[in-house]
Amino acid sequence: MKIKLQLTIIILLGFSRLADAQSRDNYNMWFQYLMSAKLTDKSTLTALSQYRSFDMAYDTRLFLVSAYVDYEVANEVRPAVGAMFLVLDSYRSDDSKKERYEKRPFQQVSLGGNIGRTSISHRFRVEERFISNPDEFIVRLRYLISLRIPFNRAGEKEKLYGILKNEIRMNVVKEDPFDSNRLTAGIGIKTGKNSAIEVAFINQLETGSTSNYAYIGYRNSFDWRKNKNK
């Protein structure tokens, strides 16, 4: 109950900050679909699509598709390689839209574990960003820590779980290495054995600006192994 109360307070405080904001950058929606599929006993394919807008849905801010394959080399240690394609929309000072495209290969390592019944994961990612209009190349480092907090009692069927994440992103070989820090707090609602809807508040801090998002996501998982373990 104590964890539930703390998480509820965090989410309410986050949405109160969203309501108090006054610039375009502070009213954003974030929609996402994520799927994972077990390919073998050791490897998994993860793919996602994402759409962000400056308003409820129509004023496009970003669209991306991404996929990666990981392989478990040791217990809860999973290196991976993947790629991402993005369409980036931003506003110029005269309120006209500017569109950029980005191709982004990346490499990462994920480490898993548990604190009691709460699962915790660490993800270290290196990404090579090839951006157009104008052409730009950036190498960026990212570290993400994620907590998944069960709300059910031990032995009960899971219906709700809490989500807490924080990610810091740093640029390599730039005058200002800090890129952004992203904090996420939310709740997952199980819709089936292998699927869930997630709602959250996301705060992203960048140099000189802050963006807030209301997040709605759907995730599900599949088992595509030819010879499944019994």
mmCIF file with all atom_site columns, C-alpha atoms in Angstrom:
data_model
loop_
_atom_site.group_PDB
_atom_site.id
_atom_site.type_symbol
_atom_site.label_atom_id
_atom_site.label_alt_id
_atom_site.label_comp_id
_atom_site.label_asym_id
_atom_site.label_entity_id
_atom_site.label_seq_id
_atom_site.pdbx_PDB_ins_code
_atom_site.Cartn_x
_atom_site.Cartn_y
_atom_site.Cartn_z
_atom_site.occupancy
_atom_site.B_iso_or_equiv
_atom_site.pdbx_formal_charge
_atom_site.auth_seq_id
_atom_site.auth_comp_id
_atom_site.auth_asym_id
_atom_site.auth_atom_id
_atom_site.pdbx_PDB_model_num
ATOM 1   C CA . MET A 1 1   ? 0.000  0.000   0.000   1.00 0.00 ? 1   MET A CA 1
ATOM 2   C CA . LYS A 1 2   ? 2.844  2.378   0.803   1.00 0.00 ? 2   LYS A CA 1
ATOM 3   C CA . ILE A 1 3   ? 4.382  1.900   -2.670  1.00 0.00 ? 3   ILE A CA 1
ATOM 4   C CA . LYS A 1 4   ? 0.967  2.408   -4.300  1.00 0.00 ? 4   LYS A CA 1
ATOM 5   C CA . LEU A 1 5   ? 0.434  5.656   -2.401  1.00 0.00 ? 5   LEU A CA 1
ATOM 6   C CA . GLN A 1 6   ? 3.897  6.971   -3.296  1.00 0.00 ? 6   GLN A CA 1
ATOM 7   C CA . LEU A 1 7   ? 3.408  6.161   -6.974  1.00 0.00 ? 7   LEU A CA 1
ATOM 8   C CA . THR A 1 8   ? -0.024 7.821   -7.015  1.00 0.00 ? 8   THR A CA 1
ATOM 9   C CA . ILE A 1 9   ? 1.422  10.990  -5.472  1.00 0.00 ? 9   ILE A CA 1
ATOM 10  C CA . ILE A 1 10  ? 4.227  11.074  -8.088  1.00 0.00 ? 10  ILE A CA 1
ATOM 11  C CA . ILE A 1 11  ? 1.730  10.757  -10.952 1.00 0.00 ? 11  ILE A CA 1
ATOM 12  C CA . LEU A 1 12  ? -0.605 13.423  -9.526  1.00 0.00 ? 12  LEU A CA 1
ATOM 13  C CA . LEU A 1 13  ? 2.291  15.838  -9.039  1.00 0.00 ? 13  LEU A CA 1
ATOM 14  C CA . GLY A 1 14  ? 3.409  15.194  -12.590 1.00 0.00 ? 14  GLY A CA 1
ATOM 15  C CA . PHE A 1 15  ? 0.008  15.936  -14.084 1.00 0.00 ? 15  PHE A CA 1
ATOM 16  C CA . SER A 1 16  ? -0.330 19.064  -11.944 1.00 0.00 ? 16  SER A CA 1
ATOM 17  C CA . ARG A 1 17  ? 2.899  20.324  -13.519 1.00 0.00 ? 17  ARG A CA 1
ATOM 18  C CA . LEU A 1 18  ? 1.451  19.551  -16.941 1.00 0.00 ? 18  LEU A CA 1
ATOM 19  C CA . ALA A 1 19  ? -1.669 21.575  -16.165 1.00 0.00 ? 19  ALA A CA 1
ATOM 20  C CA . ASP A 1 20  ? 0.405  24.547  -15.007 1.00 0.00 ? 20  ASP A CA 1
ATOM 21  C CA . ALA A 1 21  ? 2.572  24.656  -18.118 1.00 0.00 ? 21  ALA A CA 1
ATOM 22  C CA . GLN A 1 22  ? 2.107  27.492  -20.593 1.00 0.00 ? 22  GLN A CA 1
ATOM 23  C CA . SER A 1 23  ? 4.231  26.825  -23.713 1.00 0.00 ? 23  SER A CA 1
ATOM 24  C CA . ARG A 1 24  ? 3.580  24.544  -26.691 1.00 0.00 ? 24  ARG A CA 1
ATOM 25  C CA . ASP A 1 25  ? 6.398  22.250  -25.574 1.00 0.00 ? 25  ASP A CA 1
ATOM 26  C CA . ASN A 1 26  ? 4.502  21.447  -22.390 1.00 0.00 ? 26  ASN A CA 1
ATOM 27  C CA . TYR A 1 27  ? 1.339  19.999  -23.985 1.00 0.00 ? 27  TYR A CA 1
ATOM 28  C CA . ASN A 1 28  ? 2.228  16.742  -25.680 1.00 0.00 ? 28  ASN A CA 1
ATOM 29  C CA . MET A 1 29  ? 0.821  13.269  -26.268 1.00 0.00 ? 29  MET A CA 1
ATOM 30  C CA . TRP A 1 30  ? 2.871  10.111  -26.671 1.00 0.00 ? 30  TRP A CA 1
ATOM 31  C CA . PHE A 1 31  ? 1.327  6.959   -28.209 1.00 0.00 ? 31  PHE A CA 1
ATOM 32  C CA . GLN A 1 32  ? 3.277  3.713   -28.482 1.00 0.00 ? 32  GLN A CA 1
ATOM 33  C CA . TYR A 1 33  ? 2.897  0.082   -29.500 1.00 0.00 ? 33  TYR A CA 1
ATOM 34  C CA . LEU A 1 34  ? 5.556  -2.412  -28.410 1.00 0.00 ? 34  LEU A CA 1
ATOM 35  C CA . MET A 1 35  ? 5.816  -6.117  -29.136 1.00 0.00 ? 35  MET A CA 1
ATOM 36  C CA . SER A 1 36  ? 8.369  -8.720  -28.155 1.00 0.00 ? 36  SER A CA 1
ATOM 37  C CA . ALA A 1 37  ? 8.698  -12.197 -29.610 1.00 0.00 ? 37  ALA A CA 1
ATOM 38  C CA . LYS A 1 38  ? 10.853 -15.028 -28.343 1.00 0.00 ? 38  LYS A CA 1
ATOM 39  C CA . LEU A 1 39  ? 12.815 -16.429 -31.302 1.00 0.00 ? 39  LEU A CA 1
ATOM 40  C CA . THR A 1 40  ? 14.849 -19.058 -29.432 1.00 0.00 ? 40  THR A CA 1
ATOM 41  C CA . ASP A 1 41  ? 15.445 -19.921 -25.787 1.00 0.00 ? 41  ASP A CA 1
ATOM 42  C CA . LYS A 1 42  ? 18.136 -17.214 -25.715 1.00 0.00 ? 42  LYS A CA 1
ATOM 43  C CA . SER A 1 43  ? 17.094 -14.590 -28.290 1.00 0.00 ? 43  SER A CA 1
ATOM 44  C CA . THR A 1 44  ? 14.187 -12.132 -28.496 1.00 0.00 ? 44  THR A CA 1
ATOM 45  C CA . LEU A 1 45  ? 12.954 -9.718  -31.158 1.00 0.00 ? 45  LEU A CA 1
ATOM 46  C CA . THR A 1 46  ? 11.561 -6.405  -29.887 1.00 0.00 ? 46  THR A CA 1
ATOM 47  C CA . ALA A 1 47  ? 9.809  -3.932  -32.199 1.00 0.00 ? 47  ALA A CA 1
ATOM 48  C CA . LEU A 1 48  ? 7.943  -0.703  -31.532 1.00 0.00 ? 48  LEU A CA 1
ATOM 49  C CA . SER A 1 49  ? 6.204  2.177   -33.263 1.00 0.00 ? 49  SER A CA 1
ATOM 50  C CA . GLN A 1 50  ? 5.711  5.550   -31.650 1.00 0.00 ? 50  GLN A CA 1
ATOM 51  C CA . TYR A 1 51  ? 3.819  8.748   -32.404 1.00 0.00 ? 51  TYR A CA 1
ATOM 52  C CA . ARG A 1 52  ? 4.165  12.002  -30.466 1.00 0.00 ? 52  ARG A CA 1
ATOM 53  C CA . SER A 1 53  ? 2.168  15.184  -31.004 1.00 0.00 ? 53  SER A CA 1
ATOM 54  C CA . PHE A 1 54  ? 2.168  18.756  -29.733 1.00 0.00 ? 54  PHE A CA 1
ATOM 55  C CA . ASP A 1 55  ? -1.580 18.466  -29.028 1.00 0.00 ? 55  ASP A CA 1
ATOM 56  C CA . MET A 1 56  ? -3.985 15.590  -28.400 1.00 0.00 ? 56  MET A CA 1
ATOM 57  C CA . ALA A 1 57  ? -3.144 13.825  -31.683 1.00 0.00 ? 57  ALA A CA 1
ATOM 58  C CA . TYR A 1 58  ? -3.057 15.959  -34.839 1.00 0.00 ? 58  TYR A CA 1
ATOM 59  C CA . ASP A 1 59  ? -0.039 18.279  -34.556 1.00 0.00 ? 59  ASP A CA 1
ATOM 60  C CA . THR A 1 60  ? 2.759  15.809  -35.313 1.00 0.00 ? 60  THR A CA 1
ATOM 61  C CA . ARG A 1 61  ? 5.938  16.075  -33.280 1.00 0.00 ? 61  ARG A CA 1
ATOM 62  C CA . LEU A 1 62  ? 7.663  12.749  -33.973 1.00 0.00 ? 62  LEU A CA 1
ATOM 63  C CA . PHE A 1 63  ? 7.049  9.370   -35.585 1.00 0.00 ? 63  PHE A CA 1
ATOM 64  C CA . LEU A 1 64  ? 9.411  6.414   -35.321 1.00 0.00 ? 64  LEU A CA 1
ATOM 65  C CA . VAL A 1 65  ? 9.727  2.696   -35.934 1.00 0.00 ? 65  VAL A CA 1
ATOM 66  C CA . SER A 1 66  ? 12.400 0.588   -34.278 1.00 0.00 ? 66  SER A CA 1
ATOM 67  C CA . ALA A 1 67  ? 13.486 -3.020  -33.881 1.00 0.00 ? 67  ALA A CA 1
ATOM 68  C CA . TYR A 1 68  ? 16.310 -4.935  -32.233 1.00 0.00 ? 68  TYR A CA 1
ATOM 69  C CA . VAL A 1 69  ? 17.330 -8.509  -31.462 1.00 0.00 ? 69  VAL A CA 1
ATOM 70  C CA . ASP A 1 70  ? 18.986 -9.440  -28.180 1.00 0.00 ? 70  ASP A CA 1
ATOM 71  C CA . TYR A 1 71  ? 20.734 -12.592 -27.012 1.00 0.00 ? 71  TYR A CA 1
ATOM 72  C CA . GLU A 1 72  ? 21.126 -13.770 -23.413 1.00 0.00 ? 72  GLU A CA 1
ATOM 73  C CA . VAL A 1 73  ? 24.845 -14.439 -22.928 1.00 0.00 ? 73  VAL A CA 1
ATOM 74  C CA . ALA A 1 74  ? 24.491 -14.956 -19.158 1.00 0.00 ? 74  ALA A CA 1
ATOM 75  C CA . ASN A 1 75  ? 21.652 -14.862 -16.647 1.00 0.00 ? 75  ASN A CA 1
ATOM 76  C CA . GLU A 1 76  ? 19.789 -11.531 -17.163 1.00 0.00 ? 76  GLU A CA 1
ATOM 77  C CA . VAL A 1 77  ? 22.581 -10.155 -19.391 1.00 0.00 ? 77  VAL A CA 1
ATOM 78  C CA . ARG A 1 78  ? 21.373 -9.390  -22.921 1.00 0.00 ? 78  ARG A CA 1
ATOM 79  C CA . PRO A 1 79  ? 23.439 -7.539  -25.547 1.00 0.00 ? 79  PRO A CA 1
ATOM 80  C CA . ALA A 1 80  ? 21.495 -6.388  -28.608 1.00 0.00 ? 80  ALA A CA 1
ATOM 81  C CA . VAL A 1 81  ? 21.785 -4.624  -31.960 1.00 0.00 ? 81  VAL A CA 1
ATOM 82  C CA . GLY A 1 82  ? 19.031 -2.699  -33.690 1.00 0.00 ? 82  GLY A CA 1
ATOM 83  C CA . ALA A 1 83  ? 17.992 0.264   -35.796 1.00 0.00 ? 83  ALA A CA 1
ATOM 84  C CA . MET A 1 84  ? 15.467 3.073   -35.754 1.00 0.00 ? 84  MET A CA 1
ATOM 85  C CA . PHE A 1 85  ? 13.946 5.406   -38.347 1.00 0.00 ? 85  PHE A CA 1
ATOM 86  C CA . LEU A 1 86  ? 12.439 8.723   -37.241 1.00 0.00 ? 86  LEU A CA 1
ATOM 87  C CA . VAL A 1 87  ? 10.534 11.649  -38.724 1.00 0.00 ? 87  VAL A CA 1
ATOM 88  C CA . LEU A 1 88  ? 11.138 14.716  -36.537 1.00 0.00 ? 88  LEU A CA 1
ATOM 89  C CA . ASP A 1 89  ? 8.843  17.766  -36.664 1.00 0.00 ? 89  ASP A CA 1
ATOM 90  C CA . SER A 1 90  ? 9.654  20.971  -34.817 1.00 0.00 ? 90  SER A CA 1
ATOM 91  C CA . TYR A 1 91  ? 8.552  24.609  -34.881 1.00 0.00 ? 91  TYR A CA 1
ATOM 92  C CA . ARG A 1 92  ? 10.746 27.436  -36.108 1.00 0.00 ? 92  ARG A CA 1
ATOM 93  C CA . SER A 1 93  ? 10.692 30.857  -34.465 1.00 0.00 ? 93  SER A CA 1
ATOM 94  C CA . ASP A 1 94  ? 8.111  32.064  -37.046 1.00 0.00 ? 94  ASP A CA 1
ATOM 95  C CA . ASP A 1 95  ? 5.770  29.153  -36.091 1.00 0.00 ? 95  ASP A CA 1
ATOM 96  C CA . SER A 1 96  ? 6.367  27.292  -39.368 1.00 0.00 ? 96  SER A CA 1
ATOM 97  C CA . LYS A 1 97  ? 7.102  23.570  -39.223 1.00 0.00 ? 97  LYS A CA 1
ATOM 98  C CA . LYS A 1 98  ? 10.532 22.057  -39.939 1.00 0.00 ? 98  LYS A CA 1
ATOM 99  C CA . GLU A 1 99  ? 10.787 18.347  -40.844 1.00 0.00 ? 99  GLU A CA 1
ATOM 100 C CA . ARG A 1 100 ? 13.920 16.249  -40.380 1.00 0.00 ? 100 ARG A CA 1
ATOM 101 C CA . TYR A 1 101 ? 14.638 12.548  -40.951 1.00 0.00 ? 101 TYR A CA 1
ATOM 102 C CA . GLU A 1 102 ? 16.900 10.370  -38.871 1.00 0.00 ? 102 GLU A CA 1
ATOM 103 C CA . LYS A 1 103 ? 18.439 6.934   -39.352 1.00 0.00 ? 103 LYS A CA 1
ATOM 104 C CA . ARG A 1 104 ? 19.747 5.526   -36.100 1.00 0.00 ? 104 ARG A CA 1
ATOM 105 C CA . PRO A 1 105 ? 21.591 2.209   -35.707 1.00 0.00 ? 105 PRO A CA 1
ATOM 106 C CA . PHE A 1 106 ? 22.311 1.308   -32.085 1.00 0.00 ? 106 PHE A CA 1
ATOM 107 C CA . GLN A 1 107 ? 23.944 -1.224  -29.812 1.00 0.00 ? 107 GLN A CA 1
ATOM 108 C CA . GLN A 1 108 ? 22.937 -1.942  -26.219 1.00 0.00 ? 108 GLN A CA 1
ATOM 109 C CA . VAL A 1 109 ? 23.321 -4.190  -23.185 1.00 0.00 ? 109 VAL A CA 1
ATOM 110 C CA . SER A 1 110 ? 20.478 -4.863  -20.725 1.00 0.00 ? 110 SER A CA 1
ATOM 111 C CA . LEU A 1 111 ? 20.951 -6.178  -17.201 1.00 0.00 ? 111 LEU A CA 1
ATOM 112 C CA . GLY A 1 112 ? 18.020 -7.530  -15.164 1.00 0.00 ? 112 GLY A CA 1
ATOM 113 C CA . GLY A 1 113 ? 17.404 -8.317  -11.520 1.00 0.00 ? 113 GLY A CA 1
ATOM 114 C CA . ASN A 1 114 ? 14.953 -8.068  -8.644  1.00 0.00 ? 114 ASN A CA 1
ATOM 115 C CA . ILE A 1 115 ? 14.530 -6.195  -5.376  1.00 0.00 ? 115 ILE A CA 1
ATOM 116 C CA . GLY A 1 116 ? 12.030 -8.381  -3.565  1.00 0.00 ? 116 GLY A CA 1
ATOM 117 C CA . ARG A 1 117 ? 9.132  -8.751  -6.001  1.00 0.00 ? 117 ARG A CA 1
ATOM 118 C CA . THR A 1 118 ? 10.018 -5.561  -7.867  1.00 0.00 ? 118 THR A CA 1
ATOM 119 C CA . SER A 1 119 ? 11.924 -6.185  -11.097 1.00 0.00 ? 119 SER A CA 1
ATOM 120 C CA . ILE A 1 120 ? 14.685 -3.767  -11.993 1.00 0.00 ? 120 ILE A CA 1
ATOM 121 C CA . SER A 1 121 ? 16.567 -3.406  -15.260 1.00 0.00 ? 121 SER A CA 1
ATOM 122 C CA . HIS A 1 122 ? 19.489 -1.344  -16.503 1.00 0.00 ? 122 HIS A CA 1
ATOM 123 C CA . ARG A 1 123 ? 20.012 -0.565  -20.166 1.00 0.00 ? 123 ARG A CA 1
ATOM 124 C CA . PHE A 1 124 ? 23.200 0.920   -21.619 1.00 0.00 ? 124 PHE A CA 1
ATOM 125 C CA . ARG A 1 125 ? 22.860 2.047   -25.248 1.00 0.00 ? 125 ARG A CA 1
ATOM 126 C CA . VAL A 1 126 ? 25.177 3.615   -27.847 1.00 0.00 ? 126 VAL A CA 1
ATOM 127 C CA . GLU A 1 127 ? 23.481 5.086   -30.901 1.00 0.00 ? 127 GLU A CA 1
ATOM 128 C CA . GLU A 1 128 ? 24.772 6.636   -34.111 1.00 0.00 ? 128 GLU A CA 1
ATOM 129 C CA . ARG A 1 129 ? 22.390 9.371   -35.286 1.00 0.00 ? 129 ARG A CA 1
ATOM 130 C CA . PHE A 1 130 ? 22.367 10.314  -39.001 1.00 0.00 ? 130 PHE A CA 1
ATOM 131 C CA . ILE A 1 131 ? 20.076 13.370  -39.273 1.00 0.00 ? 131 ILE A CA 1
ATOM 132 C CA . SER A 1 132 ? 19.054 15.306  -42.397 1.00 0.00 ? 132 SER A CA 1
ATOM 133 C CA . ASN A 1 133 ? 18.024 18.963  -43.041 1.00 0.00 ? 133 ASN A CA 1
ATOM 134 C CA . PRO A 1 134 ? 20.744 19.945  -42.319 1.00 0.00 ? 134 PRO A CA 1
ATOM 135 C CA . ASP A 1 135 ? 22.976 16.858  -42.353 1.00 0.00 ? 135 ASP A CA 1
ATOM 136 C CA . GLU A 1 136 ? 24.307 16.052  -38.912 1.00 0.00 ? 136 GLU A CA 1
ATOM 137 C CA . PHE A 1 137 ? 25.991 13.072  -37.255 1.00 0.00 ? 137 PHE A CA 1
ATOM 138 C CA . ILE A 1 138 ? 25.844 12.557  -33.488 1.00 0.00 ? 138 ILE A CA 1
ATOM 139 C CA . VAL A 1 139 ? 26.994 9.690   -31.289 1.00 0.00 ? 139 VAL A CA 1
ATOM 140 C CA . ARG A 1 140 ? 24.848 9.518   -28.167 1.00 0.00 ? 140 ARG A CA 1
ATOM 141 C CA . LEU A 1 141 ? 25.122 7.468   -24.972 1.00 0.00 ? 141 LEU A CA 1
ATOM 142 C CA . ARG A 1 142 ? 22.030 6.497   -22.973 1.00 0.00 ? 142 ARG A CA 1
ATOM 143 C CA . TYR A 1 143 ? 21.525 4.905   -19.559 1.00 0.00 ? 143 TYR A CA 1
ATOM 144 C CA . LEU A 1 144 ? 18.028 3.778   -18.526 1.00 0.00 ? 144 LEU A CA 1
ATOM 145 C CA . ILE A 1 145 ? 16.966 2.349   -15.167 1.00 0.00 ? 145 ILE A CA 1
ATOM 146 C CA . SER A 1 146 ? 13.457 0.827   -14.989 1.00 0.00 ? 146 SER A CA 1
ATOM 147 C CA . LEU A 1 147 ? 11.372 -0.526  -12.107 1.00 0.00 ? 147 LEU A CA 1
ATOM 148 C CA . ARG A 1 148 ? 8.251  -2.670  -12.498 1.00 0.00 ? 148 ARG A CA 1
ATOM 149 C CA . ILE A 1 149 ? 6.349  -2.727  -9.210  1.00 0.00 ? 149 ILE A CA 1
ATOM 150 C CA . PRO A 1 150 ? 3.685  -5.428  -8.716  1.00 0.00 ? 150 PRO A CA 1
ATOM 151 C CA . PHE A 1 151 ? 0.490  -4.240  -7.005  1.00 0.00 ? 151 PHE A CA 1
ATOM 152 C CA . ASN A 1 152 ? -0.925 -7.718  -6.418  1.00 0.00 ? 152 ASN A CA 1
ATOM 153 C CA . ARG A 1 153 ? -0.113 -9.850  -3.416  1.00 0.00 ? 153 ARG A CA 1
ATOM 154 C CA . ALA A 1 154 ? 2.193  -12.841 -3.829  1.00 0.00 ? 154 ALA A CA 1
ATOM 155 C CA . GLY A 1 155 ? 0.253  -15.696 -5.413  1.00 0.00 ? 155 GLY A CA 1
ATOM 156 C CA . GLU A 1 156 ? -2.544 -13.473 -6.737  1.00 0.00 ? 156 GLU A CA 1
ATOM 157 C CA . LYS A 1 157 ? -3.196 -12.907 -10.445 1.00 0.00 ? 157 LYS A CA 1
ATOM 158 C CA . GLU A 1 158 ? -1.540 -9.692  -11.583 1.00 0.00 ? 158 GLU A CA 1
ATOM 159 C CA . LYS A 1 159 ? -3.921 -6.977  -12.775 1.00 0.00 ? 159 LYS A CA 1
ATOM 160 C CA . LEU A 1 160 ? -1.996 -3.747  -12.119 1.00 0.00 ? 160 LEU A CA 1
ATOM 161 C CA . TYR A 1 161 ? 1.664  -2.822  -11.833 1.00 0.00 ? 161 TYR A CA 1
ATOM 162 C CA . GLY A 1 162 ? 3.603  0.387   -11.315 1.00 0.00 ? 162 GLY A CA 1
ATOM 163 C CA . ILE A 1 163 ? 6.171  1.841   -13.698 1.00 0.00 ? 163 ILE A CA 1
ATOM 164 C CA . LEU A 1 164 ? 9.118  4.040   -12.720 1.00 0.00 ? 164 LEU A CA 1
ATOM 165 C CA . LYS A 1 165 ? 11.897 4.919   -15.168 1.00 0.00 ? 165 LYS A CA 1
ATOM 166 C CA . ASN A 1 166 ? 14.681 7.417   -15.522 1.00 0.00 ? 166 ASN A CA 1
ATOM 167 C CA . GLU A 1 167 ? 16.994 7.823   -18.500 1.00 0.00 ? 167 GLU A CA 1
ATOM 168 C CA . ILE A 1 168 ? 19.911 10.177  -18.989 1.00 0.00 ? 168 ILE A CA 1
ATOM 169 C CA . ARG A 1 169 ? 21.275 10.815  -22.508 1.00 0.00 ? 169 ARG A CA 1
ATOM 170 C CA . MET A 1 170 ? 24.678 12.314  -23.278 1.00 0.00 ? 170 MET A CA 1
ATOM 171 C CA . ASN A 1 171 ? 26.283 13.392  -26.558 1.00 0.00 ? 171 ASN A CA 1
ATOM 172 C CA . VAL A 1 172 ? 29.847 12.410  -27.467 1.00 0.00 ? 172 VAL A CA 1
ATOM 173 C CA . VAL A 1 173 ? 32.250 15.054  -28.836 1.00 0.00 ? 173 VAL A CA 1
ATOM 174 C CA . LYS A 1 174 ? 30.044 18.102  -28.386 1.00 0.00 ? 174 LYS A CA 1
ATOM 175 C CA . GLU A 1 175 ? 30.528 21.402  -26.587 1.00 0.00 ? 175 GLU A CA 1
ATOM 176 C CA . ASP A 1 176 ? 27.517 20.621  -24.401 1.00 0.00 ? 176 ASP A CA 1
ATOM 177 C CA . PRO A 1 177 ? 27.526 16.839  -23.757 1.00 0.00 ? 177 PRO A CA 1
ATOM 178 C CA . PHE A 1 178 ? 24.196 16.829  -21.886 1.00 0.00 ? 178 PHE A CA 1
ATOM 179 C CA . ASP A 1 179 ? 21.319 15.929  -24.201 1.00 0.00 ? 179 ASP A CA 1
ATOM 180 C CA . SER A 1 180 ? 18.333 15.231  -21.949 1.00 0.00 ? 180 SER A CA 1
ATOM 181 C CA . ASN A 1 181 ? 16.935 13.461  -18.901 1.00 0.00 ? 181 ASN A CA 1
ATOM 182 C CA . ARG A 1 182 ? 13.621 11.619  -19.122 1.00 0.00 ? 182 ARG A CA 1
ATOM 183 C CA . LEU A 1 183 ? 11.551 10.646  -16.074 1.00 0.00 ? 183 LEU A CA 1
ATOM 184 C CA . THR A 1 184 ? 8.516  8.355   -16.380 1.00 0.00 ? 184 THR A CA 1
ATOM 185 C CA . ALA A 1 185 ? 5.902  7.371   -13.778 1.00 0.00 ? 185 ALA A CA 1
ATOM 186 C CA . GLY A 1 186 ? 2.804  5.364   -14.581 1.00 0.00 ? 186 GLY A CA 1
ATOM 187 C CA . ILE A 1 187 ? 0.605  2.303   -14.236 1.00 0.00 ? 187 ILE A CA 1
ATOM 188 C CA . GLY A 1 188 ? 0.221  -0.842  -16.325 1.00 0.00 ? 188 GLY A CA 1
ATOM 189 C CA . ILE A 1 189 ? -3.171 -2.545  -16.687 1.00 0.00 ? 189 ILE A CA 1
ATOM 190 C CA . LYS A 1 190 ? -3.058 -6.197  -17.729 1.00 0.00 ? 190 LYS A CA 1
ATOM 191 C CA . THR A 1 191 ? -5.486 -6.963  -20.576 1.00 0.00 ? 191 THR A CA 1
ATOM 192 C CA . GLY A 1 192 ? -4.413 -10.577 -21.047 1.00 0.00 ? 192 GLY A CA 1
ATOM 193 C CA . LYS A 1 193 ? -1.740 -13.061 -20.073 1.00 0.00 ? 193 LYS A CA 1
ATOM 194 C CA . ASN A 1 194 ? 0.752  -11.475 -22.475 1.00 0.00 ? 194 ASN A CA 1
ATOM 195 C CA . SER A 1 195 ? -0.620 -7.965  -23.030 1.00 0.00 ? 195 SER A CA 1
ATOM 196 C CA . ALA A 1 196 ? -1.102 -4.711  -21.149 1.00 0.00 ? 196 ALA A CA 1
ATOM 197 C CA . ILE A 1 197 ? -2.146 -1.083  -21.550 1.00 0.00 ? 197 ILE A CA 1
ATOM 198 C CA . GLU A 1 198 ? 0.134  1.466   -19.907 1.00 0.00 ? 198 GLU A CA 1
ATOM 199 C CA . VAL A 1 199 ? -0.601 5.087   -18.991 1.00 0.00 ? 199 VAL A CA 1
ATOM 200 C CA . ALA A 1 200 ? 2.054  7.414   -17.644 1.00 0.00 ? 200 ALA A CA 1
ATOM 201 C CA . PHE A 1 201 ? 3.382  10.929  -17.212 1.00 0.00 ? 201 PHE A CA 1
ATOM 202 C CA . ILE A 1 202 ? 6.738  11.671  -18.879 1.00 0.00 ? 202 ILE A CA 1
ATOM 203 C CA . ASN A 1 203 ? 8.917  14.678  -18.098 1.00 0.00 ? 203 ASN A CA 1
ATOM 204 C CA . GLN A 1 204 ? 11.858 15.384  -20.393 1.00 0.00 ? 204 GLN A CA 1
ATOM 205 C CA . LEU A 1 205 ? 14.431 17.955  -19.347 1.00 0.00 ? 205 LEU A CA 1
ATOM 206 C CA . GLU A 1 206 ? 16.728 19.402  -22.002 1.00 0.00 ? 206 GLU A CA 1
ATOM 207 C CA . THR A 1 207 ? 19.136 22.320  -21.958 1.00 0.00 ? 207 THR A CA 1
ATOM 208 C CA . GLY A 1 208 ? 16.916 25.394  -21.784 1.00 0.00 ? 208 GLY A CA 1
ATOM 209 C CA . SER A 1 209 ? 13.561 23.594  -22.087 1.00 0.00 ? 209 SER A CA 1
ATOM 210 C CA . THR A 1 210 ? 11.242 21.049  -20.497 1.00 0.00 ? 210 THR A CA 1
ATOM 211 C CA . SER A 1 211 ? 8.647  18.899  -22.265 1.00 0.00 ? 211 SER A CA 1
ATOM 212 C CA . ASN A 1 212 ? 5.826  16.971  -20.591 1.00 0.00 ? 212 ASN A CA 1
ATOM 213 C CA . TYR A 1 213 ? 3.885  14.101  -22.141 1.00 0.00 ? 213 TYR A CA 1
ATOM 214 C CA . ALA A 1 214 ? 0.760  12.145  -21.342 1.00 0.00 ? 214 ALA A CA 1
ATOM 215 C CA . TYR A 1 215 ? 1.668  8.609   -22.418 1.00 0.00 ? 215 TYR A CA 1
ATOM 216 C CA . ILE A 1 216 ? -0.623 5.810   -23.632 1.00 0.00 ? 216 ILE A CA 1
ATOM 217 C CA . GLY A 1 217 ? 0.963  2.538   -24.725 1.00 0.00 ? 217 GLY A CA 1
ATOM 218 C CA . TYR A 1 218 ? 0.016  -1.018  -25.572 1.00 0.00 ? 218 TYR A CA 1
ATOM 219 C CA . ARG A 1 219 ? 2.410  -3.940  -25.318 1.00 0.00 ? 219 ARG A CA 1
ATOM 220 C CA . ASN A 1 220 ? 2.162  -7.638  -25.982 1.00 0.00 ? 220 ASN A CA 1
ATOM 221 C CA . SER A 1 221 ? 4.479  -10.619 -26.290 1.00 0.00 ? 221 SER A CA 1
ATOM 222 C CA . PHE A 1 222 ? 4.617  -13.717 -28.463 1.00 0.00 ? 222 PHE A CA 1
ATOM 223 C CA . ASP A 1 223 ? 6.474  -17.004 -28.509 1.00 0.00 ? 223 ASP A CA 1
ATOM 224 C CA . TRP A 1 224 ? 7.788  -17.809 -31.999 1.00 0.00 ? 224 TRP A CA 1
ATOM 225 C CA . ARG A 1 225 ? 10.157 -20.617 -30.971 1.00 0.00 ? 225 ARG A CA 1
ATOM 226 C CA . LYS A 1 226 ? 9.880  -23.704 -33.145 1.00 0.00 ? 226 LYS A CA 1
ATOM 227 C CA . ASN A 1 227 ? 10.694 -26.013 -30.234 1.00 0.00 ? 227 ASN A CA 1
ATOM 228 C CA . LYS A 1 228 ? 9.221  -24.542 -27.071 1.00 0.00 ? 228 LYS A CA 1
ATOM 229 C CA . ASN A 1 229 ? 10.397 -25.746 -23.689 1.00 0.00 ? 229 ASN A CA 1
ATOM 230 C CA . LYS A 1 230 ? 7.731  -27.729 -21.868 1.00 0.00 ? 230 LYS A CA 1
#
